[in-house]
PDB file of C-alpha atoms and ligand atoms in Angstrom:
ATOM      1  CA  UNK I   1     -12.950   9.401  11.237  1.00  0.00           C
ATOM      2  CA  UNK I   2     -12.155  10.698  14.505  1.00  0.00           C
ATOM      3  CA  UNK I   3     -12.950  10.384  18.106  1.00  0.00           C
ATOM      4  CA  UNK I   4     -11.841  12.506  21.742  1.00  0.00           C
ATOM      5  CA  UNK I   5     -10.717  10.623  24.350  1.00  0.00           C
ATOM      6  CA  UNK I   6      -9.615  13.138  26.722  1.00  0.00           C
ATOM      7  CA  UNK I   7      -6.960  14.865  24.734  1.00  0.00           C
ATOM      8  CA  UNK I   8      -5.826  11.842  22.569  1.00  0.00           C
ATOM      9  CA  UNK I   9      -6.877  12.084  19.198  1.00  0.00           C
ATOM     10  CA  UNK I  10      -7.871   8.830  17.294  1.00  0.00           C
ATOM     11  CA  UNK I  11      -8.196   8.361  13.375  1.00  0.00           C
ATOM     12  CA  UNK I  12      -9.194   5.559  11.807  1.00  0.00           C
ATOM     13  CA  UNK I  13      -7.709   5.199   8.162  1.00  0.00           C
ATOM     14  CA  UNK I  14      -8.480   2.571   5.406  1.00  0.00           C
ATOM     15  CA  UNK I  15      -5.900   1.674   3.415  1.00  0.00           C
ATOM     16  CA  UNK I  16      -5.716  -0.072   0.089  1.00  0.00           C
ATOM     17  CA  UNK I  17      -3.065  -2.816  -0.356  1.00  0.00           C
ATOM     18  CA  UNK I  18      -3.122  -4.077  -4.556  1.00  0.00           C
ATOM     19  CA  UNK I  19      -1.034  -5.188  -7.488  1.00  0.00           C
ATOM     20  CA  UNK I  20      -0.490  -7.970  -9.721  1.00  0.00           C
ATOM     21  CA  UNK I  21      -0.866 -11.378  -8.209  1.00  0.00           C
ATOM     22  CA  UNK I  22       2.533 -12.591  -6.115  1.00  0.00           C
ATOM     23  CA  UNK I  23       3.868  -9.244  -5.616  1.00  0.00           C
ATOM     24  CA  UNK I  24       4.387  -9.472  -2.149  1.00  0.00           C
ATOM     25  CA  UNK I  25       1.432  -7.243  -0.964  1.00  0.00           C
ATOM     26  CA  UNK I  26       0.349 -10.041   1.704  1.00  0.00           C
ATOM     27  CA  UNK I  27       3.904 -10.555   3.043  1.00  0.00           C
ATOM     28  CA  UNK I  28       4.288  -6.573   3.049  1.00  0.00           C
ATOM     29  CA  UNK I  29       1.251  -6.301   5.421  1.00  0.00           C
ATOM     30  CA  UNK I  30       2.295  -9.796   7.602  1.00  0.00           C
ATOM     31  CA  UNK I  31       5.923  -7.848   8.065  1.00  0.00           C
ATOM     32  CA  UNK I  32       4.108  -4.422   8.739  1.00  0.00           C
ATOM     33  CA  UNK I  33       1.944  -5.391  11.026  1.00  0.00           C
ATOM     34  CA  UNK I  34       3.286  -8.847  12.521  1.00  0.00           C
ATOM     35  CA  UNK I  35       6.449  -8.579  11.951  1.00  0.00           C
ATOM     36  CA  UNK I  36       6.821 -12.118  10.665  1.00  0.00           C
ATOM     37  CA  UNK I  37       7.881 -13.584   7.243  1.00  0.00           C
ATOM     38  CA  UNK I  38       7.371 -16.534   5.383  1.00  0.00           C
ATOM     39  CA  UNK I  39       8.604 -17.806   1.425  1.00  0.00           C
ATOM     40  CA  UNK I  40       5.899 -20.107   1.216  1.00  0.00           C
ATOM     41  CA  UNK I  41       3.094 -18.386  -0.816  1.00  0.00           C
ATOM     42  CA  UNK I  42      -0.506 -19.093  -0.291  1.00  0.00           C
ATOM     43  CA  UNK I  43      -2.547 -16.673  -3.023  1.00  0.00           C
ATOM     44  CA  UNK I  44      -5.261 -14.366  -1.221  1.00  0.00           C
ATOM     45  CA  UNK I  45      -8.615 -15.170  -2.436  1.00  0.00           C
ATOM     46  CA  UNK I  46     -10.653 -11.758  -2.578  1.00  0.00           C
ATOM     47  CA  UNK I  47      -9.552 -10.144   0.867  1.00  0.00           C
ATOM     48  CA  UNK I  48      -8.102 -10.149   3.818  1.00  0.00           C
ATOM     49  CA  UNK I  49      -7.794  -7.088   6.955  1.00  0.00           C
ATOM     50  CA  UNK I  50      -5.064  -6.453   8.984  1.00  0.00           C
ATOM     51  CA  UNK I  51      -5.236  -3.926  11.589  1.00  0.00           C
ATOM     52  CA  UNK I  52      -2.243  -1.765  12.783  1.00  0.00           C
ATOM     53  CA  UNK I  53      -2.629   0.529  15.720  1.00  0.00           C
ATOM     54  CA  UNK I  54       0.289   3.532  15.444  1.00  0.00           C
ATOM     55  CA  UNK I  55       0.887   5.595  18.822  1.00  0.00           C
ATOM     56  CA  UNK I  56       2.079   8.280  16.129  1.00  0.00           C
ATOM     57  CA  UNK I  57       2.567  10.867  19.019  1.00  0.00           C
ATOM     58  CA  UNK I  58       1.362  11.616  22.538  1.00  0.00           C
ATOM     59  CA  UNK I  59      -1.761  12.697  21.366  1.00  0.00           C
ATOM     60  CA  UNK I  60      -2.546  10.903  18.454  1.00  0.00           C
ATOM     61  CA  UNK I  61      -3.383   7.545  17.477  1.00  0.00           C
ATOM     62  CA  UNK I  62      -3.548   5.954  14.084  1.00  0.00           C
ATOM     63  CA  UNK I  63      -5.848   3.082  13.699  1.00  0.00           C
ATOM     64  CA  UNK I  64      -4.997   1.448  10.329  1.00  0.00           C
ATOM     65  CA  UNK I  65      -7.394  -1.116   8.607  1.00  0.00           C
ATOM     66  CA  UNK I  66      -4.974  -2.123   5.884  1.00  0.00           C
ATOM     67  CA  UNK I  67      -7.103  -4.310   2.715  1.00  0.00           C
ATOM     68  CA  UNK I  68      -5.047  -6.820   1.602  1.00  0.00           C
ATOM     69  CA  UNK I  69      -6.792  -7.366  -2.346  1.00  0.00           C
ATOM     70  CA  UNK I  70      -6.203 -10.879  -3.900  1.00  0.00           C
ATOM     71  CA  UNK I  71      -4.327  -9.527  -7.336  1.00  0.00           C
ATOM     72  CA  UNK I  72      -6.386 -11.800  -9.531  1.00  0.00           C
ATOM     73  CA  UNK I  73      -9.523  -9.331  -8.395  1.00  0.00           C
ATOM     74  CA  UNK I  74      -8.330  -6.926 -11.373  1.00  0.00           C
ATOM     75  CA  UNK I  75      -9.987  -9.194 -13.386  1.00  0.00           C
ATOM     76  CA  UNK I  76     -13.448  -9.677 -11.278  1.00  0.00           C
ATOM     77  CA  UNK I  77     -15.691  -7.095 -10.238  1.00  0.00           C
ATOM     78  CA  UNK I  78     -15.663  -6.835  -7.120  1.00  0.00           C
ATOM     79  CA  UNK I  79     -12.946  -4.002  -6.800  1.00  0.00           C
ATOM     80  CA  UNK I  80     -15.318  -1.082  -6.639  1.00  0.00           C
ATOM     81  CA  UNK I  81     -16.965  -2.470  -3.235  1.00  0.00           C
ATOM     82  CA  UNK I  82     -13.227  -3.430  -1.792  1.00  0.00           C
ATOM     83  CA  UNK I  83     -12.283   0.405  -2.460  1.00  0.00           C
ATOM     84  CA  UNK I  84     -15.403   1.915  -0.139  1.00  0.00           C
ATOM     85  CA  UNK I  85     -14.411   4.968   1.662  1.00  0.00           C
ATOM     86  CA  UNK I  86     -10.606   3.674   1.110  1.00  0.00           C
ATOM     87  CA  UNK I  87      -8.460   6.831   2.080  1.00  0.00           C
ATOM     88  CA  UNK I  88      -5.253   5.733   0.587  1.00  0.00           C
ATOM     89  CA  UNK I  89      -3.694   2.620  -1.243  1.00  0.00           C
ATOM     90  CA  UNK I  90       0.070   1.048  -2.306  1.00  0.00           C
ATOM     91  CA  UNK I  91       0.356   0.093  -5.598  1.00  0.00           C
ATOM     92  CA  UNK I  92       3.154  -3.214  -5.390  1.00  0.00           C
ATOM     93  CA  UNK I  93       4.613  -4.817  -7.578  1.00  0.00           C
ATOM     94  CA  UNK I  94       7.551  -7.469  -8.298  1.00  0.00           C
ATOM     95  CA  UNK I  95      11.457  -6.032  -9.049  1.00  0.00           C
ATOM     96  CA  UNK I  96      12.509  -9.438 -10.104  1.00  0.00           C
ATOM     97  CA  UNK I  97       9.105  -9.929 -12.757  1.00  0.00           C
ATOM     98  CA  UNK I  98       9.053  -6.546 -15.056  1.00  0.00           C
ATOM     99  CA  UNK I  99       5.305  -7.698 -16.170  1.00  0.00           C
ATOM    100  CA  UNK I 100       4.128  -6.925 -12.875  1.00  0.00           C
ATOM    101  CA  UNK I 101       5.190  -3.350 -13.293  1.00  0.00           C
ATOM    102  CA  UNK I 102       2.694  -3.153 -16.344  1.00  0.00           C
ATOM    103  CA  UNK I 103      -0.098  -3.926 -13.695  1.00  0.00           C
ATOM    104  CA  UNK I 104       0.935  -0.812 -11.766  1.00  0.00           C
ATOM    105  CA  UNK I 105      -0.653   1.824 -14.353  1.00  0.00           C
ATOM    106  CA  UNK I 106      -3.770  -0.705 -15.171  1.00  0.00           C
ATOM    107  CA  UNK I 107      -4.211  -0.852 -10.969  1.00  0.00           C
ATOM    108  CA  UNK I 108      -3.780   2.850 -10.675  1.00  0.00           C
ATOM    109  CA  UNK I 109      -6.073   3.646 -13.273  1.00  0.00           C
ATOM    110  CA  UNK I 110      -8.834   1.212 -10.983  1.00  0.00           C
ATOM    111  CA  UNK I 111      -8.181   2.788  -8.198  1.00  0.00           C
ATOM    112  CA  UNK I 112      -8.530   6.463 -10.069  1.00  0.00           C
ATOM    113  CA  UNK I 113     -12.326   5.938 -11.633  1.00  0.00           C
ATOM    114  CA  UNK I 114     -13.400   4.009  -8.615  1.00  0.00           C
ATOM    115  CA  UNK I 115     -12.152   5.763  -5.303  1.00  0.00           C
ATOM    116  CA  UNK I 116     -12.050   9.209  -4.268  1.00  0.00           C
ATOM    117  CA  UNK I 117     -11.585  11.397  -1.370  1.00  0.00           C
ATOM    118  CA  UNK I 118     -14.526  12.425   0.709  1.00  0.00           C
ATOM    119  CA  UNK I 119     -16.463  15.553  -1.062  1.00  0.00           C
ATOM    120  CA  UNK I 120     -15.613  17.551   2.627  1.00  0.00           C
ATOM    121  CA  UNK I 121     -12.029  16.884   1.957  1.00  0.00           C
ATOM    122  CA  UNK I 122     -12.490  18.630  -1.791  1.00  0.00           C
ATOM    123  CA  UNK I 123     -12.457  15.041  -3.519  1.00  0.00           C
ATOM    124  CA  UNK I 124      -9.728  13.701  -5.639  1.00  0.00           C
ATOM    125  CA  UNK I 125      -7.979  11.195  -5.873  1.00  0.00           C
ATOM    126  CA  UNK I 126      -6.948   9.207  -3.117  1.00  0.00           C
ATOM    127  CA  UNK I 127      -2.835   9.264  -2.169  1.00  0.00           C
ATOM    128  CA  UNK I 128      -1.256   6.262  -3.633  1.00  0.00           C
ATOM    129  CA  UNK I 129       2.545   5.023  -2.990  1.00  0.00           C
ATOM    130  CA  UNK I 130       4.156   3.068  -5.166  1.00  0.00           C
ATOM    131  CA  UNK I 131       6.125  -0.015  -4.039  1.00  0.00           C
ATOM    132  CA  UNK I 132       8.598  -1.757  -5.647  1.00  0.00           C
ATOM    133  CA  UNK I 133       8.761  -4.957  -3.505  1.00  0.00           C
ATOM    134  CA  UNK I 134      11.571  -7.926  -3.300  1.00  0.00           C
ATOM    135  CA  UNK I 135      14.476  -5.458  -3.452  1.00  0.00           C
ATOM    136  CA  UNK I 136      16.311  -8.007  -1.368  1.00  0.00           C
ATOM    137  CA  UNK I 137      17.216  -9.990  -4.592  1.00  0.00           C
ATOM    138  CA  UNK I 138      18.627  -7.148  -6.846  1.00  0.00           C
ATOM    139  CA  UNK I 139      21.309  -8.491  -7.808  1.00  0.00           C
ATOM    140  CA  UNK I 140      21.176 -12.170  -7.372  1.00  0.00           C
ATOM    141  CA  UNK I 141      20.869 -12.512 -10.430  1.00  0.00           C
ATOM    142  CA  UNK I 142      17.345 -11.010 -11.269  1.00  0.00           C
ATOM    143  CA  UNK I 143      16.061  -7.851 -10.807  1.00  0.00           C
ATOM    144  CA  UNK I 144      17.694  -4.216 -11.099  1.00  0.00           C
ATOM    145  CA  UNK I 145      17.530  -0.883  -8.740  1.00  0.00           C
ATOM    146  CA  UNK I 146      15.097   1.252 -10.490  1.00  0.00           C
ATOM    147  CA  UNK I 147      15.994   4.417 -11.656  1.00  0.00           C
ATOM    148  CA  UNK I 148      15.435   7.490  -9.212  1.00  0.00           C
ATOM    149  CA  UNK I 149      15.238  10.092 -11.892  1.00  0.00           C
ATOM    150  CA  UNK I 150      12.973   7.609 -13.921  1.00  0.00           C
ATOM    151  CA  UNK I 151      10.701   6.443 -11.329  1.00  0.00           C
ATOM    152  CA  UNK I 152      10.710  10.217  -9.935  1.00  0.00           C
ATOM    153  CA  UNK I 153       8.454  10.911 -13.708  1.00  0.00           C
ATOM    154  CA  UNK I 154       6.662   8.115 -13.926  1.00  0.00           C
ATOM    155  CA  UNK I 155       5.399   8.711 -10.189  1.00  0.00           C
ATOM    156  CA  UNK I 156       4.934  12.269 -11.230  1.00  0.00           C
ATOM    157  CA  UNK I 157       2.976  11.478 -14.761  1.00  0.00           C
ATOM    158  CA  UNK I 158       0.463   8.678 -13.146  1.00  0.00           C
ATOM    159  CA  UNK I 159      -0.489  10.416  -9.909  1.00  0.00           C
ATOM    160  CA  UNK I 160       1.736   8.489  -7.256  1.00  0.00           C
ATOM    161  CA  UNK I 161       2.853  10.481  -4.241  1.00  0.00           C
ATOM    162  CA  UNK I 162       6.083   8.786  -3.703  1.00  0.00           C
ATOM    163  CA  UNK I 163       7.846   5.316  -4.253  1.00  0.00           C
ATOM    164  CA  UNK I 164       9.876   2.760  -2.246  1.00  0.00           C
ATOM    165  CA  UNK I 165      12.015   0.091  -2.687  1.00  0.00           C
ATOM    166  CA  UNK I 166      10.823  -1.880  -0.685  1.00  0.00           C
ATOM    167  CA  UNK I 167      11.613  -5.907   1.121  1.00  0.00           C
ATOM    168  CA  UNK I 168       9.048  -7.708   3.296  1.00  0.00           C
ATOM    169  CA  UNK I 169      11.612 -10.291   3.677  1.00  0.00           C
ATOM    170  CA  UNK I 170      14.845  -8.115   4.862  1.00  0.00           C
ATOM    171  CA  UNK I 171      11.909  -5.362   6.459  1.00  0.00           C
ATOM    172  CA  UNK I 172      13.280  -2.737   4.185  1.00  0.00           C
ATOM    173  CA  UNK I 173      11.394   0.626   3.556  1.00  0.00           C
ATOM    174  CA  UNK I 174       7.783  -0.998   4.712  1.00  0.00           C
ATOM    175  CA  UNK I 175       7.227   1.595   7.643  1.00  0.00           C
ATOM    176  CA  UNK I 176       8.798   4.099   5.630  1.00  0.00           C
ATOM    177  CA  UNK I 177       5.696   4.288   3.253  1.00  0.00           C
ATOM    178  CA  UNK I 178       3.163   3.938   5.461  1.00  0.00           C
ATOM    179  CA  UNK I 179       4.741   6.645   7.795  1.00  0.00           C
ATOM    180  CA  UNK I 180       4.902   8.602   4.484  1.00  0.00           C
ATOM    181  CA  UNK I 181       1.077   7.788   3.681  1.00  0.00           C
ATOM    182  CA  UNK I 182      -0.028   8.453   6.384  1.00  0.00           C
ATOM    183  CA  UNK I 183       1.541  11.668   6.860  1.00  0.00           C
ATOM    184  CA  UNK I 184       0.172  13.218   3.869  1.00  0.00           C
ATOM    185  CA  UNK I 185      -3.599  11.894   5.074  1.00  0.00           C
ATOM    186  CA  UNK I 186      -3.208  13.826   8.399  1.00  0.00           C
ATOM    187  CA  UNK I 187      -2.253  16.901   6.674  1.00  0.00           C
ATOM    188  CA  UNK I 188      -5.048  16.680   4.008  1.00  0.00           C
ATOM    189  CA  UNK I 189      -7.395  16.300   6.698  1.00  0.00           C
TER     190      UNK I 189
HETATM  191  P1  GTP T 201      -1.644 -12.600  -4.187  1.00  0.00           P
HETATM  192  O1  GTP T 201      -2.331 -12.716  -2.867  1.00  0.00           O
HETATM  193  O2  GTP T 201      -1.707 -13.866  -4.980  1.00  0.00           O
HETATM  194  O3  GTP T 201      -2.114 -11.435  -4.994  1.00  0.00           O
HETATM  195  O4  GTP T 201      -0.046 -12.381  -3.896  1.00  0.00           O
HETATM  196  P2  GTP T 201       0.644 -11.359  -2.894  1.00  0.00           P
HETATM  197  O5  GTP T 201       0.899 -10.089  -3.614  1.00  0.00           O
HETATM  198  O6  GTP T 201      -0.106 -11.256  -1.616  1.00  0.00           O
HETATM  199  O7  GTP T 201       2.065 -12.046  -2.659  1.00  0.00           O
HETATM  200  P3  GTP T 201       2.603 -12.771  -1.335  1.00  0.00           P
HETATM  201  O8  GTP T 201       2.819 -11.801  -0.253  1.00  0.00           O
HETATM  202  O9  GTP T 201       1.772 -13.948  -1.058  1.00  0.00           O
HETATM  203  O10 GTP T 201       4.062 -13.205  -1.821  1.00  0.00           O
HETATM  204  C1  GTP T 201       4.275 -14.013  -2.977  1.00  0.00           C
HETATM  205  C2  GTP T 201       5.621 -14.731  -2.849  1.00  0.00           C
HETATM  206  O11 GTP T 201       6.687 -13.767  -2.876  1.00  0.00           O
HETATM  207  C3  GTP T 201       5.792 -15.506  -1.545  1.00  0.00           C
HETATM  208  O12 GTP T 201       6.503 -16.689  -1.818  1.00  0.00           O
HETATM  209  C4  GTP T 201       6.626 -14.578  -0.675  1.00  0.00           C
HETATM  210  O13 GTP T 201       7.429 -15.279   0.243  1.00  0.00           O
HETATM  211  C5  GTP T 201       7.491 -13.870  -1.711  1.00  0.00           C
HETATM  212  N1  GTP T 201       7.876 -12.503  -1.289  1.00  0.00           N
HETATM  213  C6  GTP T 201       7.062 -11.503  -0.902  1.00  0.00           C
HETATM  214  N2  GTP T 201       7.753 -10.405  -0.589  1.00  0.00           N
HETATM  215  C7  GTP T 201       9.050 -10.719  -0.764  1.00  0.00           C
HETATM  216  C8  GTP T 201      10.279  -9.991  -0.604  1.00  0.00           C
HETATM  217  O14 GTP T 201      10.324  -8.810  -0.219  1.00  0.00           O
HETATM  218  N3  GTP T 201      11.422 -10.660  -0.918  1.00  0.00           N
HETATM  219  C9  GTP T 201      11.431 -11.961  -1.338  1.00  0.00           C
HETATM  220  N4  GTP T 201      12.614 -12.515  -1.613  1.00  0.00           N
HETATM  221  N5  GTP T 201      10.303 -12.667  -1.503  1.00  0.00           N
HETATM  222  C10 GTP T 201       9.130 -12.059  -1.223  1.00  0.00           C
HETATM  223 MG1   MG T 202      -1.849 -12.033  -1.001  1.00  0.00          MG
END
């Protein structure tokens, strides 16, 4: 979506924020947009919206409505209505919990049959990042740095764009993919 104001150029993006359940995708979004952090964990129950406004240059504006999806909706039904006209989405999940990384494929493959890019845009699938959150405790004793080369194939066999280590507690690599989202969205469009 886009609107002229004089010769500043406004989009309006929705993005998709899921993954297994205490992966960090709220705290990701509180850092991104808030800049705050907390270790007390309060589950999402179905959704929550965040807004971030980018001054990306002079003459453009990003307006980003970022859908923060409770990870135990994987298993309800209402995914397909959260995804509506979604134009891109981050796949998190845990370093420290390795099961959480065999939600990333099942949550890709949701976001693959349900979402895709609008027909004028030639359709597809939407761009999806891959985060791997809590990198801030590799190596305290749980957790490892995941393999470039490896992560490089599996991004490149199940349809991510890129991935980042990421920490919503140290701030590590969180602008970093959304700069790199949505830079690919402005040059699709
Ligand atoms: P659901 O809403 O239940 O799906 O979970 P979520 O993915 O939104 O996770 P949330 O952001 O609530 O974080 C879960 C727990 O992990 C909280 O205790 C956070 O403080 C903690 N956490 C999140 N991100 C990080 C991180 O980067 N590093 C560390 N050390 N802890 C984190
Ligand atoms: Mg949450």
């Amino acid at each position: 979506i886009k609107s002229q104001r004089s010769n500043v150029r406004e989009y309006l993006y929705k993005f998709l924020v899921v993954g297994d359940l205490g992966t960090g995708k709220t705290s990701i979004i509180k850092r991104y947009v808030h800049n705050i952090f907390s270790m007390h964990y309060k589950s999402t129950i179905g959704v929550d919206f965040a807004l971030k406004v980018i001054q990306w240059s002079p003459e453009i504006v990003v307006r980003l409505q970022l859908w923060d999806i409770a990870g135990q909706e994987r298993f309800g039904n209402m995914t397909r209505v959260y995804y509506k006209e979604a134009l891109g989405a981050f796949v998190v999940y845990d370093v420290t919990r390795p099961q959480t990384f065999e939600g990333v494929r099942k949550w890709k493959a949701d976001l693959d049959s349900k979402i895709s890019l609008p027909e004028a845009w030639g359709g597809g699938n939407i761009p999806v990042v891959l985060l791997a959150n809590k990198s801030d405790l590799i190596g305290e004793g749980h957790g490892q740095h995941a393999n470039p080369t490896e992560m490089d194939t599996f991004c490149k066999e199940n349809g991510f764009i890129k991935w980042f280590e990421t920490s919503a507690k140290d701030n590590t690599n969180i602008d970093e993919a959304a700069r790199h989202l949505v830079t690919t969205i402005l040059g699709i469009e």
